mmCIF file of C-alpha atoms in Angstrom:
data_model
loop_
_atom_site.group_PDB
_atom_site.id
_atom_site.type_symbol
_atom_site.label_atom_id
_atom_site.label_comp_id
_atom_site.label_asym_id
_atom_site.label_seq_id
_atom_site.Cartn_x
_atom_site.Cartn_y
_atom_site.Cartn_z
ATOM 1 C CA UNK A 1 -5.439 -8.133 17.993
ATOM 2 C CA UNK A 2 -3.139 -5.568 16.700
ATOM 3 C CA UNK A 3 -4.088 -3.450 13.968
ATOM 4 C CA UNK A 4 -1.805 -1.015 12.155
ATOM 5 C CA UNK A 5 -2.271 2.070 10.060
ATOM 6 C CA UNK A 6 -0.326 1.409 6.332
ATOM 7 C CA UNK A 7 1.071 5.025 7.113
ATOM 8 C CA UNK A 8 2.469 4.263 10.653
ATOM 9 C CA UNK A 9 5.817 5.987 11.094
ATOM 10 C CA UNK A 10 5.700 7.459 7.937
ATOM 11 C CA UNK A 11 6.835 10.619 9.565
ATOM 12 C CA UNK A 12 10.897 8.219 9.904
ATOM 13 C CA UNK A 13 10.370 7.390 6.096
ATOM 14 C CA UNK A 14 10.158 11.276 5.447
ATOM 15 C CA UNK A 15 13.365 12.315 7.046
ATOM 16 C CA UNK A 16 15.151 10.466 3.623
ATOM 17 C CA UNK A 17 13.267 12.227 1.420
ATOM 18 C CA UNK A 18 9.563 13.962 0.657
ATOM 19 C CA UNK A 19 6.501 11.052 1.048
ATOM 20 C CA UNK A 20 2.511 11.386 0.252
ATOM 21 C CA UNK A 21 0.437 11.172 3.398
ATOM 22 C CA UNK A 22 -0.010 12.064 7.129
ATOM 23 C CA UNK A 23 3.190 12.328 8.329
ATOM 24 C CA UNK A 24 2.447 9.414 10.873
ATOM 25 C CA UNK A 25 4.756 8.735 14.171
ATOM 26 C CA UNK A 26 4.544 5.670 16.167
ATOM 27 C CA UNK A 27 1.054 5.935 16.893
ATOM 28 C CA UNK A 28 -0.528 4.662 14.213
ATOM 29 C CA UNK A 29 -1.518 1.530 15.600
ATOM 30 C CA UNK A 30 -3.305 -0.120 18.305
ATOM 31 C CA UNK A 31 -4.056 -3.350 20.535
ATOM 32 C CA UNK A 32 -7.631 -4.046 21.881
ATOM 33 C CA UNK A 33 -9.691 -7.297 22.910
ATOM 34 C CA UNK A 34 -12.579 -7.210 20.090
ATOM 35 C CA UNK A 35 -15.911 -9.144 20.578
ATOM 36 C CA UNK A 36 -18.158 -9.734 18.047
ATOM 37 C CA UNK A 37 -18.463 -13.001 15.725
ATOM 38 C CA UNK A 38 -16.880 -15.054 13.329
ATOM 39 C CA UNK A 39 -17.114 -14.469 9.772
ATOM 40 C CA UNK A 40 -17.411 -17.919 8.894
ATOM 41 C CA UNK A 41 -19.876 -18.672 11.331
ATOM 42 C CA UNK A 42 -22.544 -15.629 10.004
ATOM 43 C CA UNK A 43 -22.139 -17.470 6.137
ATOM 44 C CA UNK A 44 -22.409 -20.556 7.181
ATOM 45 C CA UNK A 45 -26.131 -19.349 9.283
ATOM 46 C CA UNK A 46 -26.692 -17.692 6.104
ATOM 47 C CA UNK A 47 -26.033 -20.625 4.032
ATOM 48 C CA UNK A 48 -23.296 -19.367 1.969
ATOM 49 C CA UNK A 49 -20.840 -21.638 0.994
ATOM 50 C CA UNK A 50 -17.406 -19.764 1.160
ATOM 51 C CA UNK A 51 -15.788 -23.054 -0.114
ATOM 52 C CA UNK A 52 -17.165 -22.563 -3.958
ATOM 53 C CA UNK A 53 -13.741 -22.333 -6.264
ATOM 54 C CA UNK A 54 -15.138 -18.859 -7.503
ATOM 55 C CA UNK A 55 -14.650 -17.151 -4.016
ATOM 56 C CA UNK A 56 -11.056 -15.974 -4.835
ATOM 57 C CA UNK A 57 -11.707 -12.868 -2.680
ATOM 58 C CA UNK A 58 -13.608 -11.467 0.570
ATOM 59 C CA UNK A 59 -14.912 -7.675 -0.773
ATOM 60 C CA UNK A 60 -16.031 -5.529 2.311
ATOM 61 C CA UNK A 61 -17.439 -1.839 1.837
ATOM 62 C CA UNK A 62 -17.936 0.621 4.679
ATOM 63 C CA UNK A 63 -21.231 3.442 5.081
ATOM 64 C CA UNK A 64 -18.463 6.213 4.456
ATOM 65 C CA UNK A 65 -18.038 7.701 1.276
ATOM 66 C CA UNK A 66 -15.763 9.972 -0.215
ATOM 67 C CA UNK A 67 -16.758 13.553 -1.711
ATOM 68 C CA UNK A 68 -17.693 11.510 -4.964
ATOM 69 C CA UNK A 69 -20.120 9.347 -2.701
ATOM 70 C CA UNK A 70 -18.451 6.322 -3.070
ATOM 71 C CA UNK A 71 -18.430 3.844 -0.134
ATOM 72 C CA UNK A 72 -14.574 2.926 1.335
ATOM 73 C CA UNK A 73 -13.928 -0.760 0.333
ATOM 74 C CA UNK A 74 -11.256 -3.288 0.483
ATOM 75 C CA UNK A 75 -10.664 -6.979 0.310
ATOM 76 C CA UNK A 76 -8.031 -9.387 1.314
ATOM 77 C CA UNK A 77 -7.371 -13.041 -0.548
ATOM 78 C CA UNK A 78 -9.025 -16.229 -0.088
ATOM 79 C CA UNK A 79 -6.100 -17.989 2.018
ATOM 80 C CA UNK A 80 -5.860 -14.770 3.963
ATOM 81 C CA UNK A 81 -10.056 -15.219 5.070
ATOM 82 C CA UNK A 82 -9.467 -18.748 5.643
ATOM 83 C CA UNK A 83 -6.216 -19.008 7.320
ATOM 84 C CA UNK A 84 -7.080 -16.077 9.733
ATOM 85 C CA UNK A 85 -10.233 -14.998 12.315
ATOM 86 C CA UNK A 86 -11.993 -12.613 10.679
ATOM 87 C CA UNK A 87 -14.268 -11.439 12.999
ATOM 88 C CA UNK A 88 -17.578 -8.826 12.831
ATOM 89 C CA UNK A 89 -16.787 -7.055 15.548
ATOM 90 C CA UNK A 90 -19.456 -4.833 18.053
ATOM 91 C CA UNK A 91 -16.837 -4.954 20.824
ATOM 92 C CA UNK A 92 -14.150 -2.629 21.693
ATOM 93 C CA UNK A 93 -12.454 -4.009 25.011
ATOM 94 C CA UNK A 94 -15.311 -5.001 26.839
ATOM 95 C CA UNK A 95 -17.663 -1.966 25.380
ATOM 96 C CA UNK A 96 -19.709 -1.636 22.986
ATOM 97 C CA UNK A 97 -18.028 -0.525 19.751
ATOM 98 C CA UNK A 98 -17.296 3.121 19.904
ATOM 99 C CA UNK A 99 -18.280 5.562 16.850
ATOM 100 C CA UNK A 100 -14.798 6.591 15.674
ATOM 101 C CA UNK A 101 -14.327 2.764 15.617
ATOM 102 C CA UNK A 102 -16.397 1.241 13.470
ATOM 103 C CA UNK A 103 -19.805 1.187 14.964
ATOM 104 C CA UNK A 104 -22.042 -0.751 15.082
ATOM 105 C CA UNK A 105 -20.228 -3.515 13.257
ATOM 106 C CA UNK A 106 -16.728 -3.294 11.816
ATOM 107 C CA UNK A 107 -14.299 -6.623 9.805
ATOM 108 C CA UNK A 108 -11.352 -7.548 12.141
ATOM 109 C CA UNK A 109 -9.190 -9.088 9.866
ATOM 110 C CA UNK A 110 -6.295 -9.930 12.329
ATOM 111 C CA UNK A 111 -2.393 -9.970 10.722
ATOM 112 C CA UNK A 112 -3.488 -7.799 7.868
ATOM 113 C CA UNK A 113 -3.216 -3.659 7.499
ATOM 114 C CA UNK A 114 -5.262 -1.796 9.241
ATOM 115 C CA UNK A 115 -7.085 -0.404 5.894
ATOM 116 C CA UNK A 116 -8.518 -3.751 5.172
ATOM 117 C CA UNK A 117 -10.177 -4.128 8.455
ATOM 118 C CA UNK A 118 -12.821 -1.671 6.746
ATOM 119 C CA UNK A 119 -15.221 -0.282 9.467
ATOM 120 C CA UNK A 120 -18.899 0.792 9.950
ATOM 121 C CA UNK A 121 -19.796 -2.349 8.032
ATOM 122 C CA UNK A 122 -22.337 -2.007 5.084
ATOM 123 C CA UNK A 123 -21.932 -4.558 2.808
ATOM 124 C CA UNK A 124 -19.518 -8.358 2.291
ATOM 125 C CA UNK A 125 -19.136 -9.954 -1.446
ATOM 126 C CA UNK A 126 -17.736 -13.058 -1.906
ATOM 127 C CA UNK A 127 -16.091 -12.187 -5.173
ATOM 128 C CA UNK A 128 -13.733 -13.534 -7.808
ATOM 129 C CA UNK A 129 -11.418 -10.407 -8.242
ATOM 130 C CA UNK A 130 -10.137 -8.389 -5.614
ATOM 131 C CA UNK A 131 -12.133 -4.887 -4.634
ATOM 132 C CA UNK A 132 -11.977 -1.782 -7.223
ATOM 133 C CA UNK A 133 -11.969 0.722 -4.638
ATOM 134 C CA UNK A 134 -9.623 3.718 -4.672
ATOM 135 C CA UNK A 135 -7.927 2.257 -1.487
ATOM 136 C CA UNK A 136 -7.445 -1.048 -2.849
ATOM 137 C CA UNK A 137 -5.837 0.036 -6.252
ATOM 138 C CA UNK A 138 -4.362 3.372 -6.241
ATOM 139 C CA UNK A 139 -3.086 3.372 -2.431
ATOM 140 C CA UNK A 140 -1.663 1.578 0.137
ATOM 141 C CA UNK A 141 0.767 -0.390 -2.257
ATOM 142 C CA UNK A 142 5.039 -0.935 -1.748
ATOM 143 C CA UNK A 143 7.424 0.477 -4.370
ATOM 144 C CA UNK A 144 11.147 0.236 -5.332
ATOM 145 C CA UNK A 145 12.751 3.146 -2.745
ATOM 146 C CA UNK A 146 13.813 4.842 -5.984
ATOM 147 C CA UNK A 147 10.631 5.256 -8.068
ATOM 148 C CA UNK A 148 9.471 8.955 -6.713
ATOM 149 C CA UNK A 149 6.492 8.396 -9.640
ATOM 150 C CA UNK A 150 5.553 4.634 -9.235
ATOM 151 C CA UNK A 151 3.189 3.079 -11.210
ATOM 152 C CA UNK A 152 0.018 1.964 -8.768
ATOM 153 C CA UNK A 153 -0.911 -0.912 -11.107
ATOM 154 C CA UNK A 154 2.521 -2.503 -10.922
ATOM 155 C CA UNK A 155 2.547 -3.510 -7.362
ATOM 156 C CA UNK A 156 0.095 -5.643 -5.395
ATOM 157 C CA UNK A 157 -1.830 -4.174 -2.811
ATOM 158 C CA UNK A 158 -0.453 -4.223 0.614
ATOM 159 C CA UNK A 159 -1.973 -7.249 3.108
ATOM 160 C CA UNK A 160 0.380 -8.545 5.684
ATOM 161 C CA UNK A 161 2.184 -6.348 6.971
ATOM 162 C CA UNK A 162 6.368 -6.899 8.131
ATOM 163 C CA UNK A 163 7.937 -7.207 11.231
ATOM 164 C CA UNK A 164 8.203 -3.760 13.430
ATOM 165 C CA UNK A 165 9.235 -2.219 16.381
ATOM 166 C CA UNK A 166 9.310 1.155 18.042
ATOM 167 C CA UNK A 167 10.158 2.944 21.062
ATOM 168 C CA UNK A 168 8.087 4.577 23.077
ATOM 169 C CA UNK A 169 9.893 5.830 25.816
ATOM 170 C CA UNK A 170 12.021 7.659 26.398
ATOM 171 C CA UNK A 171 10.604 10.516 23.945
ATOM 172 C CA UNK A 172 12.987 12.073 21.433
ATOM 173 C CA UNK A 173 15.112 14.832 22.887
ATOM 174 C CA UNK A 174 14.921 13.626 26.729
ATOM 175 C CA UNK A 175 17.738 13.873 29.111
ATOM 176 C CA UNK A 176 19.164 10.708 29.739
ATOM 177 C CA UNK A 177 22.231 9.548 31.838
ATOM 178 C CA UNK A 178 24.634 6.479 31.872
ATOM 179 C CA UNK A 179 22.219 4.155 32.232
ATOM 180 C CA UNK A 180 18.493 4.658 30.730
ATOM 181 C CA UNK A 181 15.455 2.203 30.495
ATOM 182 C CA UNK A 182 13.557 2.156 27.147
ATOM 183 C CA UNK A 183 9.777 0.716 26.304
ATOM 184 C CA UNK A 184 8.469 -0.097 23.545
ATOM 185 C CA UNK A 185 6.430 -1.592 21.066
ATOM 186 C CA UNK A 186 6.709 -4.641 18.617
ATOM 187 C CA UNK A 187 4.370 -6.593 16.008
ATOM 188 C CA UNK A 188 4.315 -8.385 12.571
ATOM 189 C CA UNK A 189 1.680 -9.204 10.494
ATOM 190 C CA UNK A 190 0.078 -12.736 9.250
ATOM 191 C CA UNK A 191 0.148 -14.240 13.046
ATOM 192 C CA UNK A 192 3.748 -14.155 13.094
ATOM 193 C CA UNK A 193 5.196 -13.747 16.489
ATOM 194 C CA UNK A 194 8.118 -12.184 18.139
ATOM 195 C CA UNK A 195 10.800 -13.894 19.066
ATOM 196 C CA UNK A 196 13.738 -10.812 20.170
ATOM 197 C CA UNK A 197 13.711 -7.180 20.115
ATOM 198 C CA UNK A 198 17.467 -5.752 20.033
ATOM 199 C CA UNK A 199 18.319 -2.320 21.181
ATOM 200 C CA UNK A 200 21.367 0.187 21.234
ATOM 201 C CA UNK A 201 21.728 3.565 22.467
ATOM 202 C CA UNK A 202 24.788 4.143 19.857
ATOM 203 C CA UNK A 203 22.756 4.042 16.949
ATOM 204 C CA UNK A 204 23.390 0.214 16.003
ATOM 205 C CA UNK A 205 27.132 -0.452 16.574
ATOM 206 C CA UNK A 206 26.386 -2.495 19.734
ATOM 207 C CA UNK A 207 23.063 -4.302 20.737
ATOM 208 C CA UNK A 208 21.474 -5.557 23.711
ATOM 209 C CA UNK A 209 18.409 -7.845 23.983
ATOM 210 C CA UNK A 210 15.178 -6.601 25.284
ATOM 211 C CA UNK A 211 13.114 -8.109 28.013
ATOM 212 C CA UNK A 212 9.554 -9.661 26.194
ATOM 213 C CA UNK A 213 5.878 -9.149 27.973
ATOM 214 C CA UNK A 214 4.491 -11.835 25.611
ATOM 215 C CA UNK A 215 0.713 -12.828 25.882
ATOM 216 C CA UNK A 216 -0.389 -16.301 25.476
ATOM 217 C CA UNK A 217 -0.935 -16.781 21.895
ATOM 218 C CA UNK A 218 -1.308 -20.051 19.441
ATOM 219 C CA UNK A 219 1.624 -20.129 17.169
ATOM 220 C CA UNK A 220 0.691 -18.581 13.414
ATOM 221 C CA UNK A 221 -1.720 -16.655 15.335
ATOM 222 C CA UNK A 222 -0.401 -14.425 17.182
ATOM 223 C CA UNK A 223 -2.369 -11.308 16.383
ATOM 224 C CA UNK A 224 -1.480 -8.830 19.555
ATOM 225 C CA UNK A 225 1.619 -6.667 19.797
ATOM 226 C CA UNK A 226 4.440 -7.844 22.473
ATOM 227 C CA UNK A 227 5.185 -5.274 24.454
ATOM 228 C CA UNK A 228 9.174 -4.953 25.251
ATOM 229 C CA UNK A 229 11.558 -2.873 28.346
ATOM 230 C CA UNK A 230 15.197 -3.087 28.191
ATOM 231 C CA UNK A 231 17.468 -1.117 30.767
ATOM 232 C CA UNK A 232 21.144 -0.604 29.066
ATOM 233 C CA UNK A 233 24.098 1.344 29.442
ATOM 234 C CA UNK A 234 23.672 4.729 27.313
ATOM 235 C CA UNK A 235 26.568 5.867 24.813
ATOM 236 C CA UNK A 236 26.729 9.257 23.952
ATOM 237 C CA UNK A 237 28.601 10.720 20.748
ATOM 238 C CA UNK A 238 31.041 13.411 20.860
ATOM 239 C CA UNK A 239 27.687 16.331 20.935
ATOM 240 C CA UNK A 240 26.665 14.657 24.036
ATOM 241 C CA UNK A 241 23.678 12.431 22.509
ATOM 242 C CA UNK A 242 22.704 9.392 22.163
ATOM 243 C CA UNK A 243 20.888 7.502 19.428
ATOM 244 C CA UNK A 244 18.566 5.240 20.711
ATOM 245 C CA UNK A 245 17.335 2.177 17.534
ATOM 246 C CA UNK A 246 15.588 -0.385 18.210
ATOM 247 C CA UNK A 247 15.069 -3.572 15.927
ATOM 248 C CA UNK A 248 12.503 -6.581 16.356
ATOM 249 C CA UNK A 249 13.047 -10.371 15.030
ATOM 250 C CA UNK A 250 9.575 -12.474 14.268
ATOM 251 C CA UNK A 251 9.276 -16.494 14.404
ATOM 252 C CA UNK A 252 10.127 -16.547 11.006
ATOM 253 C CA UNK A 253 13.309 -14.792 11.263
ATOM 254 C CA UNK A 254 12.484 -11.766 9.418
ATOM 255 C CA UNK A 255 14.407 -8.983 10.640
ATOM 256 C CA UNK A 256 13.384 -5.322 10.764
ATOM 257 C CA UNK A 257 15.503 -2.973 9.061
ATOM 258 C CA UNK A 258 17.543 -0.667 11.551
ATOM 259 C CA UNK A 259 17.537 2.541 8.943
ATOM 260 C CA UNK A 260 14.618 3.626 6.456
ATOM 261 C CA UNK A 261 16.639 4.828 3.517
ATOM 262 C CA UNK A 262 16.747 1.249 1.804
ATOM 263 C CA UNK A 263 12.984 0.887 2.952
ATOM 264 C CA UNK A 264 11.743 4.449 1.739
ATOM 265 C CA UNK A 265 8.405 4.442 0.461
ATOM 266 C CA UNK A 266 6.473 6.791 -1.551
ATOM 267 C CA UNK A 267 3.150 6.197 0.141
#
């Protein structure tokens, strides 16, 4: 499973205009093979019944606290708990879970942003109204690209994430010649897959279709990344560059943006 930082390629986002935040490249997410257990299968052992109508959502608070010693917490819906494989994971590609990842025990809460998938695992509430944490509330939320003072109670907090791609290689400000081979990766969140990833080396006016390394996954769950190549002829503007944009398409036809102005975001 994929998970993704809410701030990933923030640092794109910030060449419109000033953002709050780490100013985030492509890095910001990650693909590993976790091992651990099922959610599910822990209540029912414990005899909980996540079925009972007041379960609206699945709290989750980490051992780290901020400087007011409050613990990190989060929670995604119902549907998303139930539709999805939350996991308690102690297994980091074959290895026990490392520190910086969550250990001993951290949620995997495949499809959704990485800042629900809270680590170092204290505590799980089956609760009727969504967590009151910081994180939950007054971050990680989607405004209008206008609003440089948004309102944090006006939007809902962030879950699935959309469709995205990025290159990886070549790096910015390589030398390339009149033919160049890029890599790259692409994802979307709620188990959607990907279905194309187009590419252009003249900043969008013409396209050509990347080659997919898809892993076997069940439709609707598809929680890894697809990993793309594409070799194409490179365009270069009058200054001798070329502008290399890549865009990726998901099963359900939602289409990544190929600029960030219109998709500017605060935070």
């Amino acid at each position: 499973a994929t998970l993704q930082c809410a701030g990933n390629r923030r640092a794109d986002l910030a060449k419109s205009k000033p953002v709050k935040g780490l100013h985030w490249g492509t890095g910001a997410m990650s693909n590993s093979v976790w091992g651990g257990v099922y959610l599910r299968d822990v209540l029912k052992s414990a005899n909980v019944d996540d079925s009972a109508p007041g379960f609206q959502h699945l709290q989750m608070e980490g051992l780290d606290k901020d400087i007011s010693n409050v613990s990190y917490g989060g929670s995604v819906p119902v549907d998303i708990y139930r539709s999805s494989d939350v996991l308690l994971a102690y297994e980091m590609d074959g290895e026990p879970l490392p520190r910086d990842h969550g250990y001993p025990v951290r949620a995997i809460v495949p499809g959704v942003v990485g800042a629900r998938n809270v680590k170092w695992l204290a505590k799980i509430i089956l609760a009727k109204e969504e967590s009151d944490r910081f994180w939950q509330q007054k971050d990680y939320k989607g405004f209008n690209p206008s609003d440089n003072n948004p309102s944090y109670e006006s939007a809902p907090a962030i879950q699935e994430l959309p469709v995205q791609s990025a290159i990886c290689e070549p790096t910015p400000n390589s030398s390339v010649s009149s033919e160049i081979t890029m890599k790259g990766y692409a994802w979307s969140g709620g188990g959607r897959g990907i279905v194309r990833v187009d590419v252009s080396s003249d900043g969008g006016k013409t396209w050509h279709v990347a080659d997919l390394h898809k892993q076997p996954q069940s439709r609707g769950k598809e929680w890894a990344w697809t990993l793309w190549e594409a070799k194409i002829p490179v365009t270069q503007s009058d200054n001798g560059k070329a502008d290399l944009v890549c865009k990726a398409v998901d099963t359900s036809y939602n289409v990544q943006p190929d600029s960030t102005g219109p998709i500017w975001n605060l935070r």
